[in-house]
GROMACS .gro file of C-alpha atoms in nm:
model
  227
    1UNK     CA    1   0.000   0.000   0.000
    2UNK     CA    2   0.156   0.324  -0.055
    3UNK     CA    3   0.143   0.629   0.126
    4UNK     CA    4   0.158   0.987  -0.018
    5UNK     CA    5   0.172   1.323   0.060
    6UNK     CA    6  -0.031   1.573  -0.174
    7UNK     CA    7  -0.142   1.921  -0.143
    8UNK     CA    8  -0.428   1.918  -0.354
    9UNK     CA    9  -0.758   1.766  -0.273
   10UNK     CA   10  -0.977   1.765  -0.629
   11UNK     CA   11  -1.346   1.790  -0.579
   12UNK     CA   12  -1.477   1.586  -0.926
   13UNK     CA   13  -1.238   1.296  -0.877
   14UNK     CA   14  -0.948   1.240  -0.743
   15UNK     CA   15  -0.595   1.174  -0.880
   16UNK     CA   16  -0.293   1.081  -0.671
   17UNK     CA   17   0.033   1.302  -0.759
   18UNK     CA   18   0.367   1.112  -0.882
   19UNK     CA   19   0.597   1.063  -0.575
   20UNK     CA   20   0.948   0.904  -0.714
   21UNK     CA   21   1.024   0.732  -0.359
   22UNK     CA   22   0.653   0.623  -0.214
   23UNK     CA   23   0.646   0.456   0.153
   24UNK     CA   24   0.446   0.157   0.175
   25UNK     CA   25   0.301  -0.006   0.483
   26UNK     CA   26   0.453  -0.361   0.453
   27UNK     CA   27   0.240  -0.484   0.779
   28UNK     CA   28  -0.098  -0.453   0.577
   29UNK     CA   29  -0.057  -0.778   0.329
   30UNK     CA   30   0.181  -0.984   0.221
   31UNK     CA   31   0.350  -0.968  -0.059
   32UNK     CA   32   0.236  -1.131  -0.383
   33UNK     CA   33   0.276  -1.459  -0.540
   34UNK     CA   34   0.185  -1.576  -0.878
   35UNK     CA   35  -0.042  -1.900  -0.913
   36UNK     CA   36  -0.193  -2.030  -1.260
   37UNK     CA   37  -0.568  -2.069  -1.242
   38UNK     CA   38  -0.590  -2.413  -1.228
   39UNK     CA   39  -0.359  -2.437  -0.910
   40UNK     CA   40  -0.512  -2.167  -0.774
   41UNK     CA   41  -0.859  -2.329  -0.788
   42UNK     CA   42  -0.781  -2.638  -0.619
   43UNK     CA   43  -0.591  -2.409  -0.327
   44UNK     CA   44  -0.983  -2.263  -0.299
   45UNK     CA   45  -1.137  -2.623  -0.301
   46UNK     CA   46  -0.895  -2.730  -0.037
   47UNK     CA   47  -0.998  -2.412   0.198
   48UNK     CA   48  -1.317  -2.443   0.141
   49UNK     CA   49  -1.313  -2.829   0.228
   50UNK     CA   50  -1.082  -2.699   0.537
   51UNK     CA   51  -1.311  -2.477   0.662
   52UNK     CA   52  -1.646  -2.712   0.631
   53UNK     CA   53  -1.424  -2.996   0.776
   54UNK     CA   54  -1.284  -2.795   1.091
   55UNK     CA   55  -1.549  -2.503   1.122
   56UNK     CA   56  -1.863  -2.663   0.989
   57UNK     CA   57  -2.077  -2.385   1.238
   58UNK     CA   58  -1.952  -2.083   1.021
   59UNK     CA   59  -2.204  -1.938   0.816
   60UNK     CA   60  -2.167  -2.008   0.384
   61UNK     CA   61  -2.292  -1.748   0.135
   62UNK     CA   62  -2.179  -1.446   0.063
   63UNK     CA   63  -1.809  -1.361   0.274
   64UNK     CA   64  -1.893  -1.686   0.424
   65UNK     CA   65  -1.655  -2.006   0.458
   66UNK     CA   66  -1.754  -2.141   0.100
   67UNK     CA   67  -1.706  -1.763  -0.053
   68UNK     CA   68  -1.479  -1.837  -0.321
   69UNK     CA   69  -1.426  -1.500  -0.440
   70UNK     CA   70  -1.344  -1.445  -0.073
   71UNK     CA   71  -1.105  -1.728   0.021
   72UNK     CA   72  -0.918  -1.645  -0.325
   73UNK     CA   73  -0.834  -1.280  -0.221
   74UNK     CA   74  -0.726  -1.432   0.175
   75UNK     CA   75  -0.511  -1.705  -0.052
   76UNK     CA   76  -0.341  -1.450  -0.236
   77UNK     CA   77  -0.277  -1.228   0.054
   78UNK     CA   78  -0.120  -1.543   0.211
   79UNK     CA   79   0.065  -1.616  -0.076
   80UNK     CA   80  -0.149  -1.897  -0.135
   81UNK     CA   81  -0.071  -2.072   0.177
   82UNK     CA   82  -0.395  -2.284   0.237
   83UNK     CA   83  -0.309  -2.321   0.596
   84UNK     CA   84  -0.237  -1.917   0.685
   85UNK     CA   85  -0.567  -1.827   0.419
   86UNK     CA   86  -0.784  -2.054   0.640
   87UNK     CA   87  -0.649  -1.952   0.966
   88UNK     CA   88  -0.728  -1.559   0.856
   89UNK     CA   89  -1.022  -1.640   0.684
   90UNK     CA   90  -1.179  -1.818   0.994
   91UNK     CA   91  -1.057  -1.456   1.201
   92UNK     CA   92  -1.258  -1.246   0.963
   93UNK     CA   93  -1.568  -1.444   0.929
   94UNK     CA   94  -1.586  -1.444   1.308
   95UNK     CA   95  -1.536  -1.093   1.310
   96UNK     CA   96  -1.794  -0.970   1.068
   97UNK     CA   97  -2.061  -1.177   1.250
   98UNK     CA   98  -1.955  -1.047   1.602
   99UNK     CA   99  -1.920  -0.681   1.480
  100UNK     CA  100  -2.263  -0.728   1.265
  101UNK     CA  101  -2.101  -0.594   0.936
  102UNK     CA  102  -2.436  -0.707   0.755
  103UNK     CA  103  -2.711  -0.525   0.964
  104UNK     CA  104  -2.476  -0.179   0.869
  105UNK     CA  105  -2.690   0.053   0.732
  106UNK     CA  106  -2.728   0.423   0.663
  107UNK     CA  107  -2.951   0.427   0.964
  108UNK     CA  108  -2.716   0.273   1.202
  109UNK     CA  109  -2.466   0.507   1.160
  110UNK     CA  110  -2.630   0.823   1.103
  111UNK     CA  111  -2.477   0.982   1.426
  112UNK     CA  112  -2.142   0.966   1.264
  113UNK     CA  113  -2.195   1.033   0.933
  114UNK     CA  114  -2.396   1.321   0.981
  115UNK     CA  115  -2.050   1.498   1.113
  116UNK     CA  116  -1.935   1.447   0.741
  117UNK     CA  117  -1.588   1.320   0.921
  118UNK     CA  118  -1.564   1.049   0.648
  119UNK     CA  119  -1.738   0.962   0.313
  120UNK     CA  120  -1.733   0.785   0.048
  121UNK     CA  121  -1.613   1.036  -0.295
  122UNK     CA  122  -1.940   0.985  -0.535
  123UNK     CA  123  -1.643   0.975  -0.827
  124UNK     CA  124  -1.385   0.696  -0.917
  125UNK     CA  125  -1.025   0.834  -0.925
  126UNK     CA  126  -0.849   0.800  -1.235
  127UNK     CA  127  -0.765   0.414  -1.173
  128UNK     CA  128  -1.115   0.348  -1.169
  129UNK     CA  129  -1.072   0.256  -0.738
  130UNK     CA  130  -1.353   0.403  -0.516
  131UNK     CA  131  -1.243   0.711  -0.301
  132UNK     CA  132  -1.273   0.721   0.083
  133UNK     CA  133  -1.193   1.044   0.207
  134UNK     CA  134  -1.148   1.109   0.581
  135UNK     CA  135  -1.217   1.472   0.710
  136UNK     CA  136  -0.987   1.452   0.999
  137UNK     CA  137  -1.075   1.797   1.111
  138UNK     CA  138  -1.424   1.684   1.184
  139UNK     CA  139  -1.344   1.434   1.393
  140UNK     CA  140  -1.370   1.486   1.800
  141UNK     CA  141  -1.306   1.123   1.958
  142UNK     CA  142  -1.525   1.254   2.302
  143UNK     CA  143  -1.823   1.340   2.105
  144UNK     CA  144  -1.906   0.989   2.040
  145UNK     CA  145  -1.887   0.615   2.154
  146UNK     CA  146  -1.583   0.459   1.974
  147UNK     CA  147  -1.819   0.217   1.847
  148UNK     CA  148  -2.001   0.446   1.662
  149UNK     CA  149  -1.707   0.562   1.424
  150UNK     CA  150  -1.593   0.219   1.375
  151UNK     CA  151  -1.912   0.087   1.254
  152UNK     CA  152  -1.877   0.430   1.000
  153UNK     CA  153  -1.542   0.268   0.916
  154UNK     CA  154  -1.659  -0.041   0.859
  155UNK     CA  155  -1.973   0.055   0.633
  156UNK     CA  156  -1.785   0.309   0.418
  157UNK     CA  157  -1.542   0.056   0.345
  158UNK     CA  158  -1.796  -0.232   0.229
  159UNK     CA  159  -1.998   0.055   0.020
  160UNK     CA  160  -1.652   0.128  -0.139
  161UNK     CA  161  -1.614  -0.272  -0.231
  162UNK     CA  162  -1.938  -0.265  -0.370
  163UNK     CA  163  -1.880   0.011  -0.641
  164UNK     CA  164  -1.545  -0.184  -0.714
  165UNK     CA  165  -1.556  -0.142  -1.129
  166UNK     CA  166  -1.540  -0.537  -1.292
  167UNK     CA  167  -1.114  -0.641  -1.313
  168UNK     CA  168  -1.067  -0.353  -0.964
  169UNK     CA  169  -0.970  -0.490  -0.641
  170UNK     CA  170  -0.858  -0.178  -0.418
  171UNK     CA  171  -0.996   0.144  -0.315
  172UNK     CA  172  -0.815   0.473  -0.264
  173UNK     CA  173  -0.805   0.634   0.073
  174UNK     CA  174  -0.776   0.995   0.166
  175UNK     CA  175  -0.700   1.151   0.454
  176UNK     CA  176  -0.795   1.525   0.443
  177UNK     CA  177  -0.549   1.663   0.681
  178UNK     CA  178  -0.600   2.044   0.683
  179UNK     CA  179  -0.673   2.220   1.023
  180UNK     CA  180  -0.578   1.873   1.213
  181UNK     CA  181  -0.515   1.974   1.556
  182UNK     CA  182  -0.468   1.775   1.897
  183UNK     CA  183  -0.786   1.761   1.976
  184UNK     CA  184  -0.837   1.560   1.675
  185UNK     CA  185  -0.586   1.299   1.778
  186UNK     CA  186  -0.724   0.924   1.818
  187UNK     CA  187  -0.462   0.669   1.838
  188UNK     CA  188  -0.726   0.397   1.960
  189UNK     CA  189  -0.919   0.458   1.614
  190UNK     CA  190  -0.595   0.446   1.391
  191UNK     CA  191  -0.509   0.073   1.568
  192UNK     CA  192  -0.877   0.002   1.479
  193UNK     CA  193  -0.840   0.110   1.126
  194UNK     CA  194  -0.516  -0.061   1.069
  195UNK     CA  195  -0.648  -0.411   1.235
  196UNK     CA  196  -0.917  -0.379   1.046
  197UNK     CA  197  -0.777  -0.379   0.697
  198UNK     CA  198  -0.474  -0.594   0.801
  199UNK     CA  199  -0.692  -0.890   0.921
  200UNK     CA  200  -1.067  -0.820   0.763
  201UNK     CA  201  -1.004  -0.671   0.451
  202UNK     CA  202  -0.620  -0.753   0.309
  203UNK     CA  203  -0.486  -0.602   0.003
  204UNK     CA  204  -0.802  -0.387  -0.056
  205UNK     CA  205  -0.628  -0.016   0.075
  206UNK     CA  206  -0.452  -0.001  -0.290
  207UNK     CA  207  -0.328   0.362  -0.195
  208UNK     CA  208  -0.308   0.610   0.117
  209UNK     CA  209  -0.301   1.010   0.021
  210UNK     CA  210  -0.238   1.238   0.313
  211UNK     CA  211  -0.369   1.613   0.228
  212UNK     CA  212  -0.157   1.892   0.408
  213UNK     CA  213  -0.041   1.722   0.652
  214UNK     CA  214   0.047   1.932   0.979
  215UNK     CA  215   0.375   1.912   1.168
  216UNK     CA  216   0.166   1.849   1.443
  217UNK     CA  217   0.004   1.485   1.264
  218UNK     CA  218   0.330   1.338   1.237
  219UNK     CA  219   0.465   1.224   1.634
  220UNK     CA  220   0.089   1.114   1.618
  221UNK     CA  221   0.134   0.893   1.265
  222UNK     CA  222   0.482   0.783   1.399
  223UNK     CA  223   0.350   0.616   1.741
  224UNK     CA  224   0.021   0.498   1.557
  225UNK     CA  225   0.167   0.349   1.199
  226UNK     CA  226   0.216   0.008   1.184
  227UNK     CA  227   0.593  -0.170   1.169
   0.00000   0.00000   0.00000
C-alpha cells in the first residue's frame, strides 16, 4: 500500500500526484505470489473443504466459509498458503458476525456520518478505485462512543467494495489533513483502522493520500503506523 503526501484535494475525482520514492506499509498484506488458475482453484477447493471440515458452524454465502471469491483474495494475501488463508479467513468471518457488518446501514450510523468526518467520494479516481476520504478535522473522539465511528469505518469501506468497477480490487483512501489539531488525535481509532484492513479486509487499501499534513500529525502517525 503506498502512502503519499499531496497538497491538492480535487473535488470531481481524485488523482494521486507522482511521488518518485513512495512509503508503503509492509504490515498490511503480504506480498504477492503468482499461481496459474488451475492451481489456484484447487488451493480454494482445499480451503473451502478446510473450513467445512474444521469449522462446519460458520455461516456459507456471501463472505462466508464457501465464498470463493473471498477465500481467493485471503489465498493470495497469504501467498497462497492454504493453511495461513484458512487460519485468517476463519478470524474475519468471526469478526464480521460479532461486529454485525451485515445489519450496517445508513440508519445505524447516522450519528457519525452526519459529522461528514468520512465519506465515500461519489467519483472513481483515475484508476477506476472508489475514493474514501477522511475529514480529519471533523473528527472529535469525546463526542461519540468509539463504536459508533468504527461501525462508520466499517460501512464506508464495504460501500466502497461494492462500487469496485469489474477487473478492480482496491480502493483509494484519503485523509484530508488540513486544520488537524490535537484535539483531533485518536490513536485507539488508527489501531482500529489498521487491524481492520490488516486482518478483515487484506490487500483492498490499494493507496493512502495524506492532504496537508500538519507538523503536528506526524509524532501522532509515527507512534500509531504500523511496523
Amino acid at each position: 500500500m503506498a502512502l503519499r503526501l499531496s497538497p491538492l484535494l480535487r473535488h470531481h475525482f481524485v488523482a494521486p500526484l507522482h511521488s518518485h520514492s513512495p512509503s508503503r506499509l509492509h504490515k498490511l498484506s503480504a506480498h504477492s505470489r503468482t499461481v496459474d488458475p488451475l492451481e489456484s482453484h484447487k488451493l480454494v477447493i482445499n480451503v473451502k473443504e478446510k473450513l467445512e471440515k474444521d469449522h462446519h458452524n460458520l455461516p456459507v454465502g456471501r463472505n462466508g466459509r464457501d465464498d470463493e471469491d473471498m477465500i481467493l483474495w485471503f489465498l493470495k494475501d497469504r501467498r497462497f498458503s492454504v493453511e495461513e488463508a484458512s487460519t485468517k479467513l476463519v478470524k474475519a468471518i468471526k469478526w464480521r458476525q460479532e461486529f454485525g457488518v451485515s445489519d450496517l446501514s445508513e440508519e445505524s450510523i447516522g450519528s457519525a456520518a452526519e459529522t461528514g468526518k468520512a465519506y465515500l467520494h461519489d467519483f472513481l479516481d483515475v484508476f477506476n478505485r472508489p475514493v474514501l476520504i477522511v475529514v480529519a478535522s471533523k473528527h472529535f473522539p469525546s463526542e461519540l462512543p468509539p463504536s459508533e465511528n468504527e461501525k462508520l469505518c466499517v460501512f464506508l469501506i464495504e460501500k466502497a467494495l461494492s462500487r469496485l468497477p469489474a477487473g478492480k480490487d482496491e480502493i483509494l483512501g484519503i485523509f484530508d489533513l488540513r486544520g488537524f489539531g490535537t484535539a483531533n488525535a485518536d490513536l485507539k481509532f488508527l489501531t482500529f483502522l489498521f487491524d481492520v484492513f490488516y486482518y478483515y479486509y487484506p490487500r483492498r487499501l490499494g493507496e493512502v493520500i495524506f492532504v496537508e499534513a500538519p507538523f503536528v500529525f506526524k509524532p501522532i502517525w509515527n507512534i500509531a503506523k504500523p511496523c
